[in-house]
PDB file of C-alpha atoms in Angstrom:
ATOM      1  CA  UNK A   1       0.286  -0.084   0.118  1.00  0.00           C
ATOM      2  CA  UNK A   2       1.262   3.605  -0.903  1.00  0.00           C
ATOM      3  CA  UNK A   3       1.690   5.851   2.033  1.00  0.00           C
ATOM      4  CA  UNK A   4       1.933   9.369   0.703  1.00  0.00           C
ATOM      5  CA  UNK A   5       3.515  10.623   3.911  1.00  0.00           C
ATOM      6  CA  UNK A   6       6.417   8.433   3.773  1.00  0.00           C
ATOM      7  CA  UNK A   7       7.523   9.856   0.024  1.00  0.00           C
ATOM      8  CA  UNK A   8      10.460  12.091  -0.226  1.00  0.00           C
ATOM      9  CA  UNK A   9       9.516  15.920  -1.272  1.00  0.00           C
ATOM     10  CA  UNK A  10      10.706  17.066  -4.712  1.00  0.00           C
ATOM     11  CA  UNK A  11      10.055  20.467  -5.829  1.00  0.00           C
ATOM     12  CA  UNK A  12      11.451  21.983  -8.943  1.00  0.00           C
ATOM     13  CA  UNK A  13      11.890  25.828  -9.807  1.00  0.00           C
ATOM     14  CA  UNK A  14      11.887  26.113 -13.678  1.00  0.00           C
ATOM     15  CA  UNK A  15      12.640  29.792 -13.513  1.00  0.00           C
ATOM     16  CA  UNK A  16      16.241  29.216 -11.719  1.00  0.00           C
ATOM     17  CA  UNK A  17      16.693  25.240 -13.089  1.00  0.00           C
ATOM     18  CA  UNK A  18      17.100  24.415  -9.298  1.00  0.00           C
ATOM     19  CA  UNK A  19      15.733  21.105  -8.103  1.00  0.00           C
ATOM     20  CA  UNK A  20      14.800  20.769  -4.440  1.00  0.00           C
ATOM     21  CA  UNK A  21      14.732  17.535  -2.307  1.00  0.00           C
ATOM     22  CA  UNK A  22      13.663  16.665   1.092  1.00  0.00           C
ATOM     23  CA  UNK A  23      15.058  13.401   1.816  1.00  0.00           C
ATOM     24  CA  UNK A  24      13.804  10.502   3.871  1.00  0.00           C
ATOM     25  CA  UNK A  25      14.212  10.947   7.850  1.00  0.00           C
ATOM     26  CA  UNK A  26      16.888   8.252   7.661  1.00  0.00           C
ATOM     27  CA  UNK A  27      18.873   9.357   4.507  1.00  0.00           C
ATOM     28  CA  UNK A  28      21.869  10.793   4.632  1.00  0.00           C
ATOM     29  CA  UNK A  29      22.041  14.205   2.460  1.00  0.00           C
ATOM     30  CA  UNK A  30      26.150  13.523   1.572  1.00  0.00           C
ATOM     31  CA  UNK A  31      25.068   9.794   0.215  1.00  0.00           C
ATOM     32  CA  UNK A  32      22.457  11.285  -2.147  1.00  0.00           C
ATOM     33  CA  UNK A  33      23.051  11.650  -5.892  1.00  0.00           C
ATOM     34  CA  UNK A  34      20.649  13.044  -8.680  1.00  0.00           C
ATOM     35  CA  UNK A  35      20.899  12.410 -12.284  1.00  0.00           C
ATOM     36  CA  UNK A  36      18.854  14.991 -14.293  1.00  0.00           C
ATOM     37  CA  UNK A  37      18.852  14.872 -17.940  1.00  0.00           C
ATOM     38  CA  UNK A  38      19.336  18.455 -19.624  1.00  0.00           C
ATOM     39  CA  UNK A  39      19.333  17.473 -23.434  1.00  0.00           C
ATOM     40  CA  UNK A  40      17.240  15.874 -25.563  1.00  0.00           C
ATOM     41  CA  UNK A  41      19.960  14.244 -27.737  1.00  0.00           C
ATOM     42  CA  UNK A  42      23.551  13.504 -26.277  1.00  0.00           C
ATOM     43  CA  UNK A  43      24.862  13.069 -30.025  1.00  0.00           C
ATOM     44  CA  UNK A  44      23.371  14.967 -32.965  1.00  0.00           C
ATOM     45  CA  UNK A  45      24.838  14.732 -36.642  1.00  0.00           C
ATOM     46  CA  UNK A  46      24.195  17.882 -38.842  1.00  0.00           C
ATOM     47  CA  UNK A  47      22.552  17.442 -42.107  1.00  0.00           C
ATOM     48  CA  UNK A  48      24.781  16.596 -44.809  1.00  0.00           C
ATOM     49  CA  UNK A  49      27.467  14.678 -42.145  1.00  0.00           C
ATOM     50  CA  UNK A  50      29.163  11.745 -43.778  1.00  0.00           C
ATOM     51  CA  UNK A  51      31.728   9.131 -42.938  1.00  0.00           C
ATOM     52  CA  UNK A  52      30.953   8.826 -39.313  1.00  0.00           C
ATOM     53  CA  UNK A  53      32.503   6.300 -36.805  1.00  0.00           C
ATOM     54  CA  UNK A  54      30.789   6.089 -33.504  1.00  0.00           C
ATOM     55  CA  UNK A  55      32.726   3.125 -31.475  1.00  0.00           C
ATOM     56  CA  UNK A  56      32.770   1.647 -28.033  1.00  0.00           C
ATOM     57  CA  UNK A  57      31.136   4.564 -25.982  1.00  0.00           C
ATOM     58  CA  UNK A  58      27.986   4.793 -23.413  1.00  0.00           C
ATOM     59  CA  UNK A  59      25.198   7.401 -24.036  1.00  0.00           C
ATOM     60  CA  UNK A  60      22.820   7.986 -21.436  1.00  0.00           C
ATOM     61  CA  UNK A  61      20.369  10.336 -19.677  1.00  0.00           C
ATOM     62  CA  UNK A  62      18.888  11.981 -22.517  1.00  0.00           C
ATOM     63  CA  UNK A  63      15.363  13.724 -22.032  1.00  0.00           C
ATOM     64  CA  UNK A  64      12.871  14.184 -24.482  1.00  0.00           C
ATOM     65  CA  UNK A  65       9.966  16.777 -25.212  1.00  0.00           C
ATOM     66  CA  UNK A  66       6.260  15.989 -24.534  1.00  0.00           C
ATOM     67  CA  UNK A  67       4.232  15.727 -27.495  1.00  0.00           C
ATOM     68  CA  UNK A  68       1.271  17.926 -26.078  1.00  0.00           C
ATOM     69  CA  UNK A  69      -1.197  17.580 -28.954  1.00  0.00           C
ATOM     70  CA  UNK A  70      -1.551  14.027 -29.861  1.00  0.00           C
ATOM     71  CA  UNK A  71      -5.196  14.087 -29.137  1.00  0.00           C
ATOM     72  CA  UNK A  72      -6.258  17.163 -31.058  1.00  0.00           C
ATOM     73  CA  UNK A  73      -4.702  15.751 -34.395  1.00  0.00           C
ATOM     74  CA  UNK A  74      -5.077  12.726 -36.505  1.00  0.00           C
ATOM     75  CA  UNK A  75      -2.398  10.658 -35.993  1.00  0.00           C
ATOM     76  CA  UNK A  76      -1.469   9.263 -39.636  1.00  0.00           C
ATOM     77  CA  UNK A  77       1.960   7.479 -38.537  1.00  0.00           C
ATOM     78  CA  UNK A  78       3.607   6.355 -35.583  1.00  0.00           C
ATOM     79  CA  UNK A  79       3.362   3.437 -33.216  1.00  0.00           C
ATOM     80  CA  UNK A  80      -0.141   2.662 -32.498  1.00  0.00           C
ATOM     81  CA  UNK A  81      -0.906   6.261 -32.276  1.00  0.00           C
ATOM     82  CA  UNK A  82       1.549   6.649 -29.370  1.00  0.00           C
ATOM     83  CA  UNK A  83       3.004   9.252 -31.735  1.00  0.00           C
ATOM     84  CA  UNK A  84       6.799   7.814 -30.633  1.00  0.00           C
ATOM     85  CA  UNK A  85       8.119   8.763 -34.146  1.00  0.00           C
ATOM     86  CA  UNK A  86       8.010  12.116 -33.106  1.00  0.00           C
ATOM     87  CA  UNK A  87      10.471  11.666 -30.175  1.00  0.00           C
ATOM     88  CA  UNK A  88      13.920  12.634 -30.186  1.00  0.00           C
ATOM     89  CA  UNK A  89      16.647  10.277 -29.803  1.00  0.00           C
ATOM     90  CA  UNK A  90      19.784  10.264 -27.927  1.00  0.00           C
ATOM     91  CA  UNK A  91      21.925   9.538 -30.954  1.00  0.00           C
ATOM     92  CA  UNK A  92      20.106  11.181 -33.644  1.00  0.00           C
ATOM     93  CA  UNK A  93      20.276  12.533 -37.206  1.00  0.00           C
ATOM     94  CA  UNK A  94      18.093  13.743 -39.994  1.00  0.00           C
ATOM     95  CA  UNK A  95      20.192  13.643 -43.276  1.00  0.00           C
ATOM     96  CA  UNK A  96      23.591  11.645 -43.050  1.00  0.00           C
ATOM     97  CA  UNK A  97      25.503   9.450 -45.027  1.00  0.00           C
ATOM     98  CA  UNK A  98      28.339   6.507 -44.446  1.00  0.00           C
ATOM     99  CA  UNK A  99      27.846   5.821 -40.597  1.00  0.00           C
ATOM    100  CA  UNK A 100      28.882   3.097 -38.741  1.00  0.00           C
ATOM    101  CA  UNK A 101      27.703   3.016 -34.732  1.00  0.00           C
ATOM    102  CA  UNK A 102      29.269   0.014 -33.251  1.00  0.00           C
ATOM    103  CA  UNK A 103      29.677  -1.332 -29.914  1.00  0.00           C
ATOM    104  CA  UNK A 104      27.757   1.542 -28.227  1.00  0.00           C
ATOM    105  CA  UNK A 105      25.458   1.101 -25.037  1.00  0.00           C
ATOM    106  CA  UNK A 106      22.558   3.582 -24.868  1.00  0.00           C
ATOM    107  CA  UNK A 107      20.415   3.550 -21.894  1.00  0.00           C
ATOM    108  CA  UNK A 108      18.092   5.525 -19.662  1.00  0.00           C
ATOM    109  CA  UNK A 109      16.863   7.992 -22.186  1.00  0.00           C
ATOM    110  CA  UNK A 110      13.526   9.460 -22.575  1.00  0.00           C
ATOM    111  CA  UNK A 111      12.920   8.960 -26.169  1.00  0.00           C
ATOM    112  CA  UNK A 112      14.525   6.787 -28.812  1.00  0.00           C
ATOM    113  CA  UNK A 113      17.885   5.125 -28.283  1.00  0.00           C
ATOM    114  CA  UNK A 114      19.287   5.615 -31.611  1.00  0.00           C
ATOM    115  CA  UNK A 115      17.212   7.628 -34.373  1.00  0.00           C
ATOM    116  CA  UNK A 116      19.044   8.089 -37.748  1.00  0.00           C
ATOM    117  CA  UNK A 117      17.518   8.947 -41.292  1.00  0.00           C
ATOM    118  CA  UNK A 118      20.389   8.307 -43.751  1.00  0.00           C
ATOM    119  CA  UNK A 119      22.035   6.167 -46.313  1.00  0.00           C
ATOM    120  CA  UNK A 120      24.729   3.598 -45.725  1.00  0.00           C
ATOM    121  CA  UNK A 121      23.765   3.676 -41.816  1.00  0.00           C
ATOM    122  CA  UNK A 122      24.967   0.510 -40.095  1.00  0.00           C
ATOM    123  CA  UNK A 123      24.437  -0.119 -36.195  1.00  0.00           C
ATOM    124  CA  UNK A 124      26.482  -3.287 -34.620  1.00  0.00           C
ATOM    125  CA  UNK A 125      26.534  -4.940 -31.616  1.00  0.00           C
ATOM    126  CA  UNK A 126      25.051  -2.199 -29.659  1.00  0.00           C
ATOM    127  CA  UNK A 127      23.001  -2.434 -26.695  1.00  0.00           C
ATOM    128  CA  UNK A 128      19.979  -0.373 -26.214  1.00  0.00           C
ATOM    129  CA  UNK A 129      17.960  -0.524 -23.238  1.00  0.00           C
ATOM    130  CA  UNK A 130      15.584   1.348 -20.753  1.00  0.00           C
ATOM    131  CA  UNK A 131      14.147   4.089 -23.514  1.00  0.00           C
ATOM    132  CA  UNK A 132      10.797   5.930 -23.475  1.00  0.00           C
ATOM    133  CA  UNK A 133      10.246   5.662 -27.173  1.00  0.00           C
ATOM    134  CA  UNK A 134      11.864   3.277 -29.777  1.00  0.00           C
ATOM    135  CA  UNK A 135      15.182   1.200 -29.284  1.00  0.00           C
ATOM    136  CA  UNK A 136      16.533   2.090 -32.854  1.00  0.00           C
ATOM    137  CA  UNK A 137      14.588   3.648 -35.468  1.00  0.00           C
ATOM    138  CA  UNK A 138      16.568   4.042 -38.815  1.00  0.00           C
ATOM    139  CA  UNK A 139      15.122   5.530 -42.231  1.00  0.00           C
ATOM    140  CA  UNK A 140      16.512   5.539 -45.526  1.00  0.00           C
ATOM    141  CA  UNK A 141      16.690   8.595 -47.528  1.00  0.00           C
ATOM    142  CA  UNK A 142      16.292   7.069 -50.972  1.00  0.00           C
ATOM    143  CA  UNK A 143      13.898   4.791 -52.110  1.00  0.00           C
ATOM    144  CA  UNK A 144      13.169   1.394 -50.672  1.00  0.00           C
ATOM    145  CA  UNK A 145      15.643  -1.087 -52.487  1.00  0.00           C
ATOM    146  CA  UNK A 146      14.506  -4.623 -53.765  1.00  0.00           C
ATOM    147  CA  UNK A 147      16.796  -7.680 -54.046  1.00  0.00           C
ATOM    148  CA  UNK A 148      17.349  -7.124 -57.867  1.00  0.00           C
ATOM    149  CA  UNK A 149      18.699  -3.525 -57.249  1.00  0.00           C
ATOM    150  CA  UNK A 150      22.130  -4.494 -55.867  1.00  0.00           C
ATOM    151  CA  UNK A 151      23.524  -0.894 -55.667  1.00  0.00           C
ATOM    152  CA  UNK A 152      20.485   0.757 -54.149  1.00  0.00           C
ATOM    153  CA  UNK A 153      20.412  -2.402 -51.676  1.00  0.00           C
ATOM    154  CA  UNK A 154      23.582  -1.601 -50.564  1.00  0.00           C
ATOM    155  CA  UNK A 155      22.488   1.879 -49.032  1.00  0.00           C
ATOM    156  CA  UNK A 156      20.009   0.071 -47.140  1.00  0.00           C
ATOM    157  CA  UNK A 157      20.258   0.961 -43.250  1.00  0.00           C
ATOM    158  CA  UNK A 158      21.125  -2.158 -41.230  1.00  0.00           C
ATOM    159  CA  UNK A 159      20.914  -3.231 -37.589  1.00  0.00           C
ATOM    160  CA  UNK A 160      23.055  -6.283 -36.760  1.00  0.00           C
ATOM    161  CA  UNK A 161      23.654  -8.326 -33.794  1.00  0.00           C
ATOM    162  CA  UNK A 162      22.230  -5.872 -31.179  1.00  0.00           C
ATOM    163  CA  UNK A 163      20.295  -6.147 -27.872  1.00  0.00           C
ATOM    164  CA  UNK A 164      17.455  -3.928 -27.588  1.00  0.00           C
ATOM    165  CA  UNK A 165      15.154  -4.364 -24.333  1.00  0.00           C
ATOM    166  CA  UNK A 166      12.811  -2.443 -21.847  1.00  0.00           C
ATOM    167  CA  UNK A 167      11.460  -0.094 -24.351  1.00  0.00           C
TER     168      UNK A 167
END
């Protein structure tokens, strides 16, 4: 049973960017730590960027904007009407080429773990966990290839040997 009187008190002053916290009676303030995301993206590639390798790092603690007008508009795309496609990604871009993201751990983010739109994008051996939207979202900048169009097929984004959980 939930007892509201035993809950710690947290108050945010958005005008000064200060968070006030009143601990539990048995909690030691000097042992307390808080992680507060301040940005919606940890890594963002500008449009037109190319020949990028991101390898062997951890990316965490990104927040995401709240979509407030979901129910006032007709949802024509998205995940089951939840508009997760509109959320940002901890690693994000809109128009990049020739990208390898490998051995990267993305966790504890408010939006997508990885959200990239581009050509020749490869995500390999990555772990994406505890995200508020999707794990890995890759979109192609060109038309969708077929198995008979070998050159176009090579530009298709690929996710290989990745672990995605708690999304």
